[in-house]
CSV table of C-alpha atoms in Angstrom, one decimal:
chain,number,residue,atom,x,y,z
A,7,MET,CA,0.1,0.0,0.1
A,8,PRO,CA,1.5,3.5,-0.8
A,9,ALA,CA,2.6,6.1,2.1
A,10,ALA,CA,0.3,8.0,3.6
A,11,ILE,CA,0.3,11.6,2.9
A,12,PRO,CA,1.2,14.5,5.4
A,13,VAL,CA,-2.8,15.4,5.3
A,14,SER,CA,-5.4,15.1,8.3
A,15,ILE,CA,-8.8,14.4,6.9
A,16,PHE,CA,-11.5,15.7,9.2
A,17,LEU,CA,-15.1,15.2,9.4
A,18,ILE,CA,-18.2,16.6,11.6
A,19,ALA,CA,-20.9,14.1,11.4
A,20,CYS,CA,-24.1,12.9,13.7
A,21,ASN,CA,-26.3,9.4,12.8
A,22,GLU,CA,-24.4,9.2,9.7
A,23,ALA,CA,-24.2,4.9,10.1
A,24,ASP,CA,-25.7,3.9,7.2
A,25,ARG,CA,-23.3,6.4,4.8
A,26,LEU,CA,-20.2,7.1,7.0
A,27,GLY,CA,-18.3,3.6,5.9
A,28,ARG,CA,-18.5,4.3,2.1
A,29,THR,CA,-16.8,7.8,2.6
A,30,LEU,CA,-13.5,6.3,5.3
A,31,GLN,CA,-13.3,3.4,3.1
A,32,ALA,CA,-12.4,5.6,0.2
A,33,VAL,CA,-9.6,7.3,2.0
A,34,GLN,CA,-8.1,4.0,3.7
A,35,GLY,CA,-4.2,4.5,3.5
A,36,LEU,CA,-4.4,8.3,2.3
A,37,THR,CA,-3.5,9.7,5.7
A,38,ASP,CA,-2.7,8.1,9.0
A,39,ASP,CA,-4.5,11.0,10.9
A,40,ILE,CA,-8.3,10.8,10.6
A,41,VAL,CA,-10.5,13.1,12.8
A,42,LEU,CA,-14.2,12.7,13.1
A,43,VAL,CA,-16.2,15.2,15.6
A,44,ASP,CA,-19.5,13.6,16.8
A,45,SER,CA,-22.2,15.6,18.2
A,46,GLY,CA,-24.3,13.2,19.9
A,47,SER,CA,-25.3,10.3,17.8
A,48,THR,CA,-27.1,7.5,18.3
A,49,ASP,CA,-26.3,4.8,15.9
A,50,ASP,CA,-23.0,3.1,15.5
A,51,THR,CA,-21.3,6.7,13.7
A,52,PRO,CA,-18.4,6.6,16.5
A,53,ARG,CA,-18.1,2.8,16.1
A,54,ILE,CA,-17.9,2.5,12.7
A,55,ALA,CA,-15.4,5.6,12.5
A,56,GLU,CA,-13.2,3.8,14.9
A,57,SER,CA,-13.2,0.7,13.4
A,58,PHE,CA,-11.4,3.1,10.4
A,59,GLY,CA,-8.9,4.0,12.6
A,60,ALA,CA,-10.6,7.7,13.0
A,61,ARG,CA,-9.7,9.4,16.4
A,62,VAL,CA,-13.8,10.3,17.9
A,63,VAL,CA,-14.0,13.0,19.6
A,64,HIS,CA,-17.8,14.2,20.9
A,65,ASN,CA,-18.8,17.7,21.2
A,66,PRO,CA,-22.1,19.4,21.5
A,67,TRP,CA,-23.7,21.1,18.6
A,68,PRO,CA,-22.5,25.0,18.2
A,69,GLY,CA,-23.1,25.1,14.2
A,70,TYR,CA,-21.3,24.3,11.2
A,71,GLY,CA,-18.4,26.8,11.1
A,72,PRO,CA,-17.8,26.5,15.0
A,73,GLN,CA,-18.0,22.7,14.7
A,74,LYS,CA,-15.4,22.7,11.6
A,75,ARG,CA,-13.2,25.0,13.3
A,76,PHE,CA,-13.0,22.8,16.5
A,77,ALA,CA,-12.3,20.1,14.4
A,78,GLU,CA,-9.6,21.4,12.7
A,79,SER,CA,-7.6,22.1,16.2
A,80,LEU,CA,-7.8,18.3,16.6
A,81,CYS,CA,-6.0,17.7,13.5
A,82,ARG,CA,-2.0,16.7,13.7
A,83,HIS,CA,-0.9,17.8,10.0
A,84,ARG,CA,-0.3,21.6,9.3
A,85,TRP,CA,-2.4,20.4,6.0
A,86,VAL,CA,-6.0,19.3,6.5
A,87,LEU,CA,-8.7,17.9,4.0
A,88,ASN,CA,-12.5,18.7,4.9
A,89,ILE,CA,-14.9,16.1,3.7
A,90,ASP,CA,-18.6,15.3,5.1
A,91,ALA,CA,-19.7,12.0,6.3
A,92,ASP,CA,-21.9,11.6,3.1
A,93,GLU,CA,-19.1,12.5,0.3
A,94,VAL,CA,-17.1,9.9,-1.3
A,95,MET,CA,-13.5,10.7,-2.9
A,96,PRO,CA,-13.3,8.4,-6.0
A,97,PRO,CA,-10.1,6.7,-7.1
A,98,ASP,CA,-9.3,9.5,-9.3
A,99,LEU,CA,-9.5,12.1,-6.9
A,100,VAL,CA,-7.2,10.0,-4.4
A,101,ALA,CA,-4.7,9.4,-7.1
A,102,GLU,CA,-4.4,13.2,-7.4
A,103,LEU,CA,-3.7,14.0,-4.0
A,104,ARG,CA,-1.3,11.4,-3.7
A,105,ALA,CA,0.3,13.1,-6.9
A,106,LEU,CA,0.0,16.6,-5.4
A,107,PHE,CA,2.5,16.0,-2.4
A,108,ALA,CA,4.3,13.2,-4.0
A,109,GLY,CA,7.0,15.9,-4.9
A,110,GLY,CA,7.0,18.0,-1.4
A,111,GLU,CA,4.9,20.6,-0.6
A,112,PRO,CA,2.3,21.6,-3.0
A,113,PRO,CA,2.8,25.1,-4.8
A,114,CYS,CA,-0.4,26.4,-3.5
A,115,ASP,CA,-1.8,27.5,-0.1
A,116,ALA,CA,-5.2,25.6,-0.7
A,117,TYR,CA,-7.2,24.2,-3.3
A,118,GLU,CA,-10.8,24.0,-4.6
A,119,ILE,CA,-12.3,20.7,-5.0
A,120,ALA,CA,-15.5,20.4,-6.9
A,121,ILE,CA,-18.5,18.8,-5.1
A,122,ALA,CA,-21.1,17.0,-7.5
A,123,GLU,CA,-24.6,15.6,-5.5
A,124,VAL,CA,-25.6,12.2,-6.6
A,125,PHE,CA,-29.3,11.5,-6.1
A,126,PRO,CA,-30.7,8.4,-4.6
A,127,VAL,CA,-31.5,6.9,-8.2
A,128,GLU,CA,-28.2,7.4,-9.3
A,129,THR,CA,-24.3,5.5,-8.5
A,130,ALA,CA,-22.1,8.5,-9.6
A,131,PRO,CA,-22.8,12.1,-10.5
A,132,HIS,CA,-24.2,13.3,-13.9
A,133,PRO,CA,-21.5,14.1,-16.4
A,134,TRP,CA,-23.1,17.3,-16.8
A,135,ALA,CA,-24.2,18.1,-12.8
A,136,TYR,CA,-23.7,20.9,-11.5
A,137,SER,CA,-20.8,21.3,-9.1
A,138,LEU,CA,-20.0,23.6,-6.1
A,139,ALA,CA,-16.0,24.0,-5.6
A,140,PRO,CA,-15.3,25.5,-2.4
A,141,VAL,CA,-11.6,25.4,-0.9
A,142,ARG,CA,-11.3,21.9,1.1
A,143,LEU,CA,-7.9,21.3,1.2
A,144,TYR,CA,-5.7,23.5,2.8
A,145,ARG,CA,-3.1,24.8,5.2
A,146,THR,CA,-4.2,25.9,9.1
A,147,ASP,CA,-2.0,28.5,9.4
A,148,ARG,CA,-3.0,30.1,5.9
A,149,GLY,CA,-6.8,29.3,6.3
A,150,ARG,CA,-9.4,28.3,9.2
A,151,TYR,CA,-13.1,27.8,8.8
A,152,SER,CA,-15.3,30.7,9.6
A,153,ASP,CA,-16.9,30.9,12.7
A,154,SER,CA,-20.6,31.0,11.3
A,155,PRO,CA,-22.8,29.0,12.6
A,156,VAL,CA,-24.8,28.8,8.9
A,157,HIS,CA,-22.0,29.2,6.7
A,158,ASP,CA,-19.0,26.4,6.6
A,159,ARG,CA,-16.4,28.2,4.3
A,160,VAL,CA,-12.5,28.4,4.7
A,161,VAL,CA,-11.6,32.0,5.1
A,162,LEU,CA,-8.1,32.2,3.9
A,163,ALA,CA,-5.5,34.9,4.8
A,164,GLU,CA,-4.7,37.5,2.3
A,165,GLY,CA,-2.3,36.8,-0.7
A,166,ALA,CA,-3.1,32.9,0.1
A,167,ARG,CA,-2.3,31.2,-3.3
A,168,VAL,CA,-5.4,29.1,-4.0
A,169,GLY,CA,-5.4,26.4,-6.5
A,170,ARG,CA,-8.0,23.7,-8.2
A,171,LEU,CA,-8.1,19.8,-8.5
A,172,LYS,CA,-9.4,18.3,-11.4
A,173,GLY,CA,-11.1,15.5,-9.8
A,174,ARG,CA,-15.0,15.6,-8.0
A,175,ILE,CA,-16.0,14.5,-4.7
A,176,HIS,CA,-19.5,12.5,-4.8
A,177,HIS,CA,-21.7,14.2,-2.8
A,178,PHE,CA,-24.7,11.5,-1.5
A,179,SER,CA,-26.5,14.2,0.6
A,180,VAL,CA,-30.0,13.2,-0.3
A,181,ARG,CA,-31.4,9.9,1.4
A,182,SER,CA,-34.9,10.7,0.1
A,183,LEU,CA,-36.9,13.5,-0.7
A,184,GLY,CA,-38.6,13.3,2.5
A,185,GLU,CA,-35.5,13.0,4.8
A,186,GLN,CA,-34.1,15.9,2.8
A,187,ILE,CA,-37.5,18.1,3.5
A,188,ALA,CA,-36.8,17.5,7.3
A,189,LYS,CA,-33.3,18.6,7.1
A,190,LEU,CA,-33.9,21.7,5.0
A,191,ASN,CA,-36.6,22.5,7.7
A,192,ALA,CA,-34.2,22.3,10.2
A,193,TYR,CA,-31.7,24.5,8.5
A,194,THR,CA,-33.9,27.1,7.4
A,195,ASP,CA,-34.4,27.8,11.3
A,196,GLN,CA,-30.6,28.3,11.8
A,197,GLN,CA,-30.8,30.4,8.6
A,198,ALA,CA,-33.7,32.5,10.3
A,199,ASP,CA,-31.7,32.6,13.8
A,200,ASP,CA,-28.3,33.8,11.7
A,201,LEU,CA,-30.5,36.9,10.2
A,202,ASP,CA,-31.7,38.0,13.3
A,203,ARG,CA,-28.3,37.7,14.5
A,204,ARG,CA,-27.0,39.8,11.8
A,205,GLY,CA,-29.6,42.0,11.7
A,206,VAL,CA,-30.7,41.8,8.0
A,207,LYS,CA,-34.0,42.8,6.8
A,208,LEU,CA,-34.9,40.7,3.6
A,209,PRO,CA,-37.7,42.8,1.8
A,210,VAL,CA,-41.6,41.6,1.5
A,211,TRP,CA,-41.8,41.2,-2.1
A,212,ARG,CA,-39.3,38.5,-2.6
A,213,LEU,CA,-42.3,36.3,-1.2
A,214,PHE,CA,-43.6,36.4,-4.2
A,215,THR,CA,-40.6,35.7,-6.5
A,216,GLU,CA,-38.5,33.7,-4.2
A,217,PHE,CA,-39.7,30.0,-5.1
A,218,PRO,CA,-40.1,30.5,-9.1
A,219,ALA,CA,-36.8,32.2,-9.0
A,220,ALA,CA,-35.2,29.3,-7.0
A,221,PHE,CA,-36.9,26.5,-9.0
A,222,LEU,CA,-35.0,28.3,-12.0
A,223,LYS,CA,-31.7,29.0,-10.6
A,224,ALA,CA,-31.6,25.0,-9.6
A,225,TYR,CA,-33.8,23.5,-12.7
A,226,VAL,CA,-32.0,25.5,-15.4
A,227,GLY,CA,-28.8,27.2,-14.1
A,228,ARG,CA,-27.6,24.3,-11.9
A,229,ARG,CA,-28.6,22.0,-14.5
A,230,HIS,CA,-31.0,19.3,-12.7
A,231,PHE,CA,-32.8,19.3,-16.1
A,232,VAL,CA,-30.5,16.8,-17.1
A,233,ARG,CA,-31.3,14.6,-14.3
A,234,GLY,CA,-34.8,13.7,-15.5
A,235,LEU,CA,-38.0,13.3,-13.3
A,236,TYR,CA,-35.6,13.3,-10.1
A,237,GLY,CA,-33.8,16.7,-11.3
A,238,VAL,CA,-37.4,18.3,-11.2
A,239,MET,CA,-37.9,17.1,-7.5
A,240,THR,CA,-35.2,18.2,-6.2
A,241,ALA,CA,-35.2,21.7,-7.7
A,242,ALA,CA,-38.4,21.8,-6.2
A,243,ASN,CA,-37.4,21.0,-3.1
A,244,TYR,CA,-34.7,23.4,-3.2
A,245,ALA,CA,-36.9,26.2,-4.4
A,246,PHE,CA,-38.8,25.3,-1.2
A,247,PHE,CA,-36.2,25.9,1.0
A,248,ARG,CA,-35.5,29.0,-0.2
A,249,TYR,CA,-39.0,30.2,-0.1
A,250,LEU,CA,-39.4,28.8,3.8
A,251,ARG,CA,-35.7,30.7,4.8
A,252,LEU,CA,-37.8,33.8,3.9
A,253,ALA,CA,-41.4,33.0,4.9
A,254,LYS,CA,-40.0,32.0,8.4
A,255,HIS,CA,-37.8,35.4,8.5
A,256,LEU,CA,-40.9,37.4,7.8
A,257,GLU,CA,-43.0,35.7,10.1
A,258,ARG,CA,-40.5,36.5,12.8
A,259,ARG,CA,-40.7,39.7,12.2
A,260,MET,CA,-44.6,39.8,11.9
A,261,ILE,CA,-44.5,38.5,15.4
A,262,ARG,CA,-42.3,41.2,16.8
A,263,GLN,CA,-44.1,43.8,15.1
A,264,ALA,CA,-47.5,42.4,16.7
A,265,ARG,CA,-46.1,42.7,20.2
A,266,GLY,CA,-44.5,45.8,19.8
A,267,GLU,CA,-40.9,44.7,19.8
A,268,GLN,CA,-38.6,46.4,17.6
């Protein structure tokens, strides 16, 4: 087996026993340091992580950014790679990572990696599937996750050099449409909290445009139209998620006004 590269891999998870094994199997032998921060699983998530050699640390849920910052602090190597428990690195991406470190220190301080969603009716991303490409591989002395409870993105130091890998992470984010709705319902509560905390006031007129605009963004802009009937359904779920975020935000304002609060 090839030698491990000098990179720590860290994950945050809660009740991911059905998906975690595939995620960790894909990176076996790639690193000698895997960290999983668990926020209170009631299934076999911690046991499965430990069976793949991960160090499991329990930490009550503080929000996405703070939890990833906590996980960063536990990593042994200066270079870290963040993946989620429902993401799988295919062999070509693992090989690309090995090649990146084969000659010593990589030329950039951070690397973006495309993440392509895989629907429950698929085994791999559609070739034309829309991909986001956030920074996932980086040096912790040149970048850290933000402390936002809802926005988990890496904030890089000024002048940091950013590259991009060619491979794509496979994101198995949706177990079912119903589970996705439940997840989005909880997430929109957190988003409404974040808007309140930052004092943001979104305009009322968006209530009438948010759903159709978001549907078109997902179905056309994010190319869900190439994914058949399931693409229509997931685009509708995305549109409902965007609408629900706004509706909850406006509802809170209306309740405060009715009570005479600012």
